[in-house]
XYZ file of C-alpha atoms in Angstrom:
494
model
C 76.407 83.169 70.629
C 74.845 81.344 67.663
C 76.900 83.428 65.272
C 80.150 82.639 67.014
C 79.325 78.932 67.077
C 78.151 78.804 63.462
C 80.896 80.866 61.883
C 83.676 80.009 64.306
C 84.194 83.706 65.070
C 84.945 84.851 68.642
C 82.937 87.839 69.805
C 85.495 88.920 72.364
C 86.048 92.599 71.805
C 88.959 93.840 69.661
C 89.520 90.501 67.887
C 85.962 90.404 66.563
C 86.422 92.789 63.611
C 89.639 91.161 62.430
C 87.989 87.730 62.613
C 85.024 88.905 60.530
C 87.221 90.489 57.833
C 89.354 87.361 57.649
C 86.242 85.231 57.147
C 84.884 87.549 54.446
C 88.131 87.677 52.506
C 88.338 83.898 52.589
C 84.854 83.564 51.138
C 85.433 86.270 48.495
C 88.647 84.696 47.269
C 87.186 81.185 46.979
C 86.801 80.228 43.202
C 83.235 79.546 42.020
C 82.313 75.878 41.798
C 80.824 74.291 38.568
C 77.654 72.999 40.042
C 73.975 73.185 39.157
C 71.682 75.199 41.245
C 70.075 72.907 43.762
C 66.745 74.630 43.204
C 66.594 73.850 39.433
C 64.153 71.184 38.180
C 64.692 69.471 34.809
C 61.790 68.271 32.621
C 62.132 66.020 29.562
C 59.704 64.405 27.155
C 62.046 61.481 26.691
C 65.552 60.495 27.502
C 67.823 63.147 26.041
C 70.296 62.464 23.309
C 73.643 64.103 22.805
C 72.009 66.544 20.365
C 69.230 67.655 22.725
C 69.402 70.714 24.948
C 67.824 70.376 28.363
C 65.815 73.453 29.442
C 65.693 74.390 33.067
C 62.246 74.874 34.531
C 63.326 77.913 36.505
C 63.637 81.352 35.050
C 67.258 81.743 36.179
C 69.665 82.651 33.355
C 71.503 79.708 31.935
C 75.043 79.350 30.737
C 76.454 76.900 28.236
C 79.298 74.687 29.297
C 82.080 73.525 27.016
C 80.187 70.305 26.322
C 77.223 72.319 25.121
C 75.022 71.703 28.121
C 73.444 74.763 29.743
C 73.883 75.175 33.537
C 72.545 77.680 36.035
C 74.814 80.584 37.012
C 76.306 80.460 40.568
C 75.456 83.204 43.052
C 78.321 85.736 42.974
C 80.697 85.130 45.959
C 81.689 88.753 46.683
C 78.186 90.114 47.432
C 77.547 87.079 49.641
C 80.757 87.669 51.575
C 80.036 91.368 52.005
C 76.541 90.582 53.215
C 77.918 88.112 55.736
C 80.410 90.651 56.989
C 77.634 93.204 57.462
C 75.453 90.743 59.405
C 78.289 89.688 61.681
C 79.364 93.280 62.307
C 75.835 94.090 63.449
C 75.814 91.042 65.750
C 79.209 92.018 67.167
C 78.191 95.602 67.849
C 75.114 94.402 69.718
C 77.285 92.001 71.725
C 79.893 94.622 72.595
C 77.217 97.110 73.557
C 75.698 94.501 75.844
C 79.055 93.929 77.486
C 79.642 97.637 77.928
C 76.192 98.053 79.395
C 76.881 95.170 81.781
C 79.996 96.905 83.055
C 78.082 100.096 83.581
C 75.340 98.246 85.420
C 77.941 96.550 87.632
C 79.468 99.935 88.365
C 76.072 101.330 89.350
C 75.797 98.620 92.002
C 78.737 100.276 93.798
C 78.020 104.018 93.500
C 80.964 106.365 93.375
C 83.478 103.882 92.006
C 85.670 105.613 89.382
C 84.813 104.246 85.909
C 88.446 104.842 84.933
C 89.466 101.920 87.169
C 86.965 99.372 85.812
C 89.530 97.986 83.411
C 91.675 96.708 86.274
C 89.207 96.176 89.105
C 85.746 94.793 89.710
C 84.044 96.799 92.486
C 82.467 94.572 95.138
C 81.484 96.858 97.997
C 81.629 100.467 99.150
C 83.375 100.339 102.533
C 83.120 103.946 103.635
C 84.111 107.564 103.184
C 85.858 110.089 105.385
C 86.916 113.655 104.843
C 89.965 112.486 102.941
C 88.954 109.509 100.791
C 86.484 106.859 99.683
C 87.315 103.195 100.198
C 86.086 100.240 98.131
C 86.433 96.494 98.371
C 87.360 95.266 94.878
C 88.562 92.213 92.990
C 91.775 92.657 91.053
C 91.022 91.376 87.566
C 94.516 90.197 86.676
C 94.602 87.561 89.430
C 91.223 87.643 91.200
C 92.740 88.828 94.502
C 90.448 90.803 96.812
C 92.023 94.122 97.793
C 90.943 97.528 99.060
C 91.098 100.687 96.951
C 91.326 104.066 98.621
C 90.386 106.979 96.355
C 91.646 110.200 97.977
C 90.147 113.638 97.449
C 93.161 115.684 96.410
C 93.818 119.259 95.471
C 96.200 120.026 92.634
C 98.938 120.748 95.174
C 98.474 117.563 97.195
C 98.184 115.466 94.038
C 101.756 116.351 93.123
C 103.098 114.965 96.410
C 100.711 112.019 96.643
C 102.920 109.131 95.519
C 106.021 110.645 97.129
C 104.445 110.841 100.583
C 103.098 107.270 100.584
C 106.162 105.669 99.002
C 107.645 104.839 102.412
C 104.483 102.914 103.316
C 105.254 100.291 100.666
C 108.501 99.513 102.532
C 106.658 98.401 105.682
C 106.133 94.651 106.153
C 104.651 93.789 109.555
C 101.652 91.827 110.894
C 100.314 94.997 112.537
C 100.624 97.219 109.450
C 98.279 97.200 106.442
C 100.271 96.270 103.345
C 100.338 98.823 100.519
C 100.566 97.135 97.113
C 100.681 100.176 94.841
C 99.991 103.895 94.651
C 99.119 105.552 91.341
C 98.272 109.055 90.177
C 96.601 107.967 86.925
C 93.984 107.497 85.590
C 92.843 108.806 88.979
C 94.873 108.888 92.221
C 94.351 105.682 94.184
C 95.947 103.336 96.700
C 95.719 99.579 96.301
C 96.200 97.910 99.665
C 95.535 94.826 101.736
C 91.871 94.167 102.434
C 91.235 93.703 106.172
C 87.993 91.853 106.803
C 86.929 93.251 110.183
C 85.712 91.430 113.291
C 82.259 90.417 114.467
C 81.540 91.985 117.858
C 78.147 91.514 119.509
C 76.675 90.436 116.171
C 77.962 93.491 114.289
C 80.818 93.825 111.818
C 83.517 96.117 113.214
C 86.128 97.165 110.657
C 88.086 99.779 112.636
C 89.056 100.463 116.228
C 86.830 103.535 116.039
C 83.767 101.285 115.622
C 84.726 99.009 118.524
C 82.517 99.633 121.608
C 84.566 101.088 124.486
C 85.743 100.625 127.142
C 86.997 97.112 126.590
C 88.243 94.715 129.249
C 91.869 95.109 130.349
C 93.047 91.932 128.623
C 91.641 93.050 125.259
C 92.987 96.588 125.728
C 96.477 95.261 126.440
C 96.439 92.910 123.443
C 95.298 95.687 121.112
C 97.763 98.282 122.381
C 100.677 95.844 122.236
C 99.869 95.066 118.605
C 99.649 98.746 117.656
C 102.863 99.480 119.548
C 104.691 96.648 117.772
C 103.617 98.063 114.408
C 104.878 101.512 115.412
C 108.130 100.044 116.685
C 108.761 98.449 113.288
C 107.951 101.655 111.392
C 110.123 103.800 113.670
C 113.021 101.391 113.123
C 112.715 102.291 109.418
C 112.644 106.011 110.185
C 108.929 106.292 109.354
C 106.512 108.256 111.562
C 102.725 108.105 111.194
C 101.627 111.467 112.715
C 97.896 110.723 112.467
C 97.435 107.693 114.673
C 93.777 107.399 115.694
C 91.143 104.645 116.059
C 89.867 105.243 112.520
C 93.323 104.390 111.160
C 93.489 101.067 113.008
C 91.824 98.266 111.026
C 90.798 95.016 112.706
C 91.152 91.435 111.523
C 88.607 88.769 112.431
C 90.615 87.844 115.560
C 90.905 91.542 116.603
C 94.511 91.811 115.451
C 95.065 95.559 114.879
C 96.655 96.800 111.645
C 97.758 100.409 111.181
C 96.815 102.046 107.879
C 97.191 105.410 106.080
C 100.928 105.926 106.517
C 102.131 109.215 105.048
C 98.642 110.599 104.459
C 98.819 113.157 107.285
C 101.157 115.326 105.206
C 98.920 115.024 102.151
C 95.964 115.998 104.311
C 97.585 119.318 105.132
C 97.136 120.254 101.458
C 93.623 118.873 101.154
C 90.483 120.954 101.312
C 88.712 118.189 103.234
C 90.976 118.162 106.303
C 92.223 120.673 108.833
C 95.998 120.681 109.341
C 96.104 117.036 108.300
C 95.338 115.681 111.785
C 92.252 114.867 113.846
C 92.004 117.394 116.688
C 90.826 114.934 119.347
C 93.967 112.868 118.794
C 96.412 115.709 118.145
C 99.643 116.098 120.094
C 100.588 119.573 121.406
C 103.425 119.917 118.877
C 100.991 119.376 116.012
C 98.816 122.266 117.154
C 101.553 124.650 118.323
C 104.967 123.726 116.895
C 106.451 127.075 117.927
C 105.922 126.240 121.596
C 106.228 122.452 121.613
C 108.590 121.817 118.700
C 108.333 119.710 115.576
C 106.724 116.296 115.285
C 108.858 113.174 115.660
C 108.333 109.526 116.720
C 107.273 110.727 120.180
C 104.224 112.272 118.503
C 103.110 108.738 117.650
C 103.756 107.725 121.274
C 101.415 110.487 122.494
C 98.679 109.341 120.112
C 99.274 105.724 121.142
C 98.623 106.868 124.717
C 95.323 108.487 123.733
C 94.162 105.272 122.046
C 95.177 103.187 125.087
C 93.407 105.622 127.433
C 90.189 105.423 125.424
C 90.306 101.621 125.283
C 90.570 101.420 129.083
C 88.176 104.213 130.096
C 85.868 104.729 127.129
C 86.741 108.440 127.238
C 89.452 110.863 126.160
C 91.550 112.696 128.775
C 90.503 116.190 127.635
C 86.861 115.406 126.889
C 85.020 115.778 123.596
C 83.034 119.006 124.024
C 84.324 120.559 120.820
C 87.542 121.270 118.914
C 88.121 124.708 120.450
C 87.756 123.419 124.013
C 89.954 120.388 123.382
C 92.686 122.439 121.690
C 92.749 124.916 124.586
C 93.212 122.092 127.104
C 95.872 120.343 125.046
C 97.940 123.509 124.697
C 97.563 124.818 128.264
C 100.612 123.594 130.242
C 98.681 124.072 133.502
C 95.944 121.598 132.537
C 96.982 118.006 133.100
C 95.175 115.080 131.466
C 92.962 113.199 133.900
C 94.593 109.941 135.011
C 92.660 106.762 134.174
C 91.977 106.259 137.889
C 89.861 109.437 137.857
C 87.463 107.590 135.549
C 87.895 104.061 136.899
C 89.711 103.791 140.271
C 90.775 100.201 139.569
C 93.024 101.539 136.776
C 95.335 103.392 139.185
C 98.204 101.044 138.306
C 98.268 102.574 134.811
C 98.444 106.201 135.966
C 102.232 106.266 135.846
C 102.336 104.986 132.284
C 99.972 107.711 131.117
C 101.940 110.468 132.816
C 104.767 109.616 130.421
C 102.629 108.676 127.426
C 100.599 111.913 127.531
C 103.246 114.368 128.721
C 102.818 117.672 126.876
C 106.527 118.167 126.383
C 108.047 115.542 124.125
C 111.101 115.426 126.367
C 108.962 114.071 129.240
C 107.493 111.214 127.199
C 108.886 107.792 126.519
C 111.876 108.103 124.237
C 110.779 105.101 122.204
C 107.915 102.668 121.771
C 110.264 99.923 122.931
C 110.740 101.707 126.271
C 106.964 101.884 126.714
C 106.580 98.171 125.941
C 109.260 97.326 128.520
C 107.458 99.389 131.170
C 104.173 97.728 130.258
C 105.742 94.297 130.664
C 107.308 95.335 133.984
C 103.981 96.695 135.201
C 102.255 93.407 134.462
C 104.975 91.436 136.243
C 105.033 93.721 139.285
C 101.249 93.860 139.390
C 101.110 90.080 139.418
C 103.705 89.963 142.184
C 101.876 92.618 144.195
C 98.545 90.817 143.816
C 100.101 87.625 145.223
C 101.744 89.618 148.018
C 98.504 91.299 149.030
C 96.843 87.913 149.274
C 99.638 86.737 151.578
C 99.302 89.891 153.710
C 95.596 89.302 154.255
C 96.245 85.697 155.266
C 98.927 86.822 157.745
C 96.540 89.329 159.323
C 93.933 86.621 159.841
C 96.501 84.216 161.292
C 97.826 86.833 163.739
C 94.300 87.474 165.026
C 93.795 83.840 166.030
C 97.339 83.102 167.248
C 97.847 83.102 171.033
C 101.525 82.205 171.258
C 103.471 85.439 171.787
C 106.668 84.349 170.052
C 104.682 83.116 167.078
C 102.821 86.411 166.911
C 106.146 88.290 166.892
C 107.407 86.095 164.060
C 104.212 86.629 162.080
C 104.344 90.400 162.665
C 107.907 90.566 161.343
C 106.765 88.662 158.266
C 103.766 90.979 157.914
C 105.945 94.100 158.085
C 108.247 92.608 155.476
C 105.235 92.040 153.224
C 103.853 95.547 153.807
C 107.258 97.029 153.051
C 107.538 95.070 149.812
C 104.019 96.183 148.889
C 105.023 99.828 149.453
C 108.102 99.495 147.248
C 106.155 97.763 144.473
C 103.482 100.485 144.597
C 106.187 103.144 144.319
C 107.797 101.395 141.354
C 104.389 101.016 139.713
C 103.754 104.734 140.279
C 100.577 103.738 142.106
C 100.341 106.710 144.440
C 97.066 105.657 146.068
C 98.473 102.174 146.660
C 101.684 103.618 148.122
C 99.795 105.879 150.517
C 97.741 102.919 151.724
C 100.877 100.771 152.227
C 102.700 103.547 154.137
C 99.700 104.127 156.403
C 99.748 100.449 157.367
C 103.509 100.518 157.987
C 103.124 103.556 160.236
C 101.342 101.361 162.810
C 104.474 99.232 163.284
C 107.067 101.966 163.929
C 107.818 104.625 166.491
C 111.276 105.698 165.391
C 110.347 106.278 161.744
C 106.785 107.474 162.262
C 107.585 111.086 161.390
C 109.472 110.049 158.247
C 106.559 107.874 157.162
C 104.124 110.783 157.584
C 106.365 113.096 155.563
C 106.544 110.468 152.807
C 102.740 110.220 152.811
C 102.436 114.022 152.480
C 104.859 114.004 149.535
C 102.897 111.314 147.706
C 99.587 113.099 148.375
C 101.041 116.244 146.783
C 102.125 114.280 143.724
C 98.650 112.801 143.514
C 97.009 116.239 143.576
C 99.402 117.669 140.984
C 99.255 114.661 138.710
C 103.026 114.195 138.877
C 104.835 110.851 138.689
C 106.740 109.199 141.518
C 110.396 109.919 140.871
C 113.183 107.384 141.100
C 114.535 109.400 144.032
C 111.283 108.892 145.953
C 111.299 105.161 145.148
C 114.781 104.881 146.679
C 113.660 106.928 149.694
C 110.779 104.497 150.295
C 113.159 101.528 150.014
C 115.444 103.012 152.705
C 112.482 103.811 154.966
C 111.078 100.289 154.666
C 114.480 98.791 155.496
C 114.723 100.893 158.692
C 111.237 99.869 159.857
C 112.040 96.189 159.272
C 115.200 96.473 161.411
C 113.231 98.235 164.146
C 110.621 95.456 164.269
C 113.296 92.733 164.369
C 114.886 94.170 167.531
């Protein structure tokens, strides 16, 4: 520092040497000045005359000027300049070495960060490592922006397709999708992307949906799954499919907003030595494990994986268990083994059973055709569920009122209103694919009919069969229930 202040030379890397040389050349080219040496002492016996020669007291060689007076010789400028250059070069090398050492020490604070990327990024934190890549929180040096760097482990084959496979990701702009800023193959393959801060849950930092304790309450589950679905909807509208949707690929903001990451990496993973078939088995769709039987992947593959995430959020489990890859694969591929409905884990989730029959259907053709269709059904379910909840409250109030009413005509009026409510409850349960709720509603209706009693019992048997087989209530059965309810209402009104 003192050298840079004293000589006016900046010790800032590449400019240092040129600054030193410029200074030295300036000094060397400066003409010598006619001045006496400041260290010379003159002694005289008396005041000198023009004919006297003054002798210097030092032993330095003297020169005679044109006026005949001897003066001390100046120190040669070139050796002085060269000496100065040498000193400053030494100072600069020490400075640059110190800077280099500082960078290395900073790199050691974040182990595993590629030294090749230190020129553009300052590593701040190691975020984690999976079978496919390491992830770091870094500061981009050109503008100070905090971003995330993903450093994938690639084979020679996957490295060639790396930037091609993730190029589509950079086209996605959505609040529920992690933004990709750049993807480079050199000096090492890396992805620069949006840094997502994570959320504090029960005093712990949760960065991904995988780390979030499950099950969560219904409201949180619905908010999360809607966000993920909206991100998928946007990507599918651009013709982009994820194919490896899983909790570990869902990052969380501080307010629990989900953001989907790692678009296009499933294909790269198929060429990587650190992954198996480029997909996580627990969240694999049948067509990913056996394309010959179930066909090729398409957007409905993402819908299946969306269903698995939703199921786990609600129940805290996966529909085929987690005993091991071989066991899970066998269950996924066996057409005779149906995924357990959420109500088998938590009975209060029966209203969602119908959604999961379509979300987790093994054949793609039996699933929702689009994410938008799923979102519409989810919205309808919430509306119908709200309506049914209000209706059930009214039914219970009617039952209590009938019990304390003594006027016969009033009782008949209340019974007609009760049957109307029970019938509406049955239809709503059928539309919600709530088989247990439909059976309960039909059993209550059976007590108010003689003419349609046999038809009601046959309807109950049909629904019980569907419940055992894990099959959805068809539109045909919904219409059959509507007709049956209408007949019972007319019978009661007579």
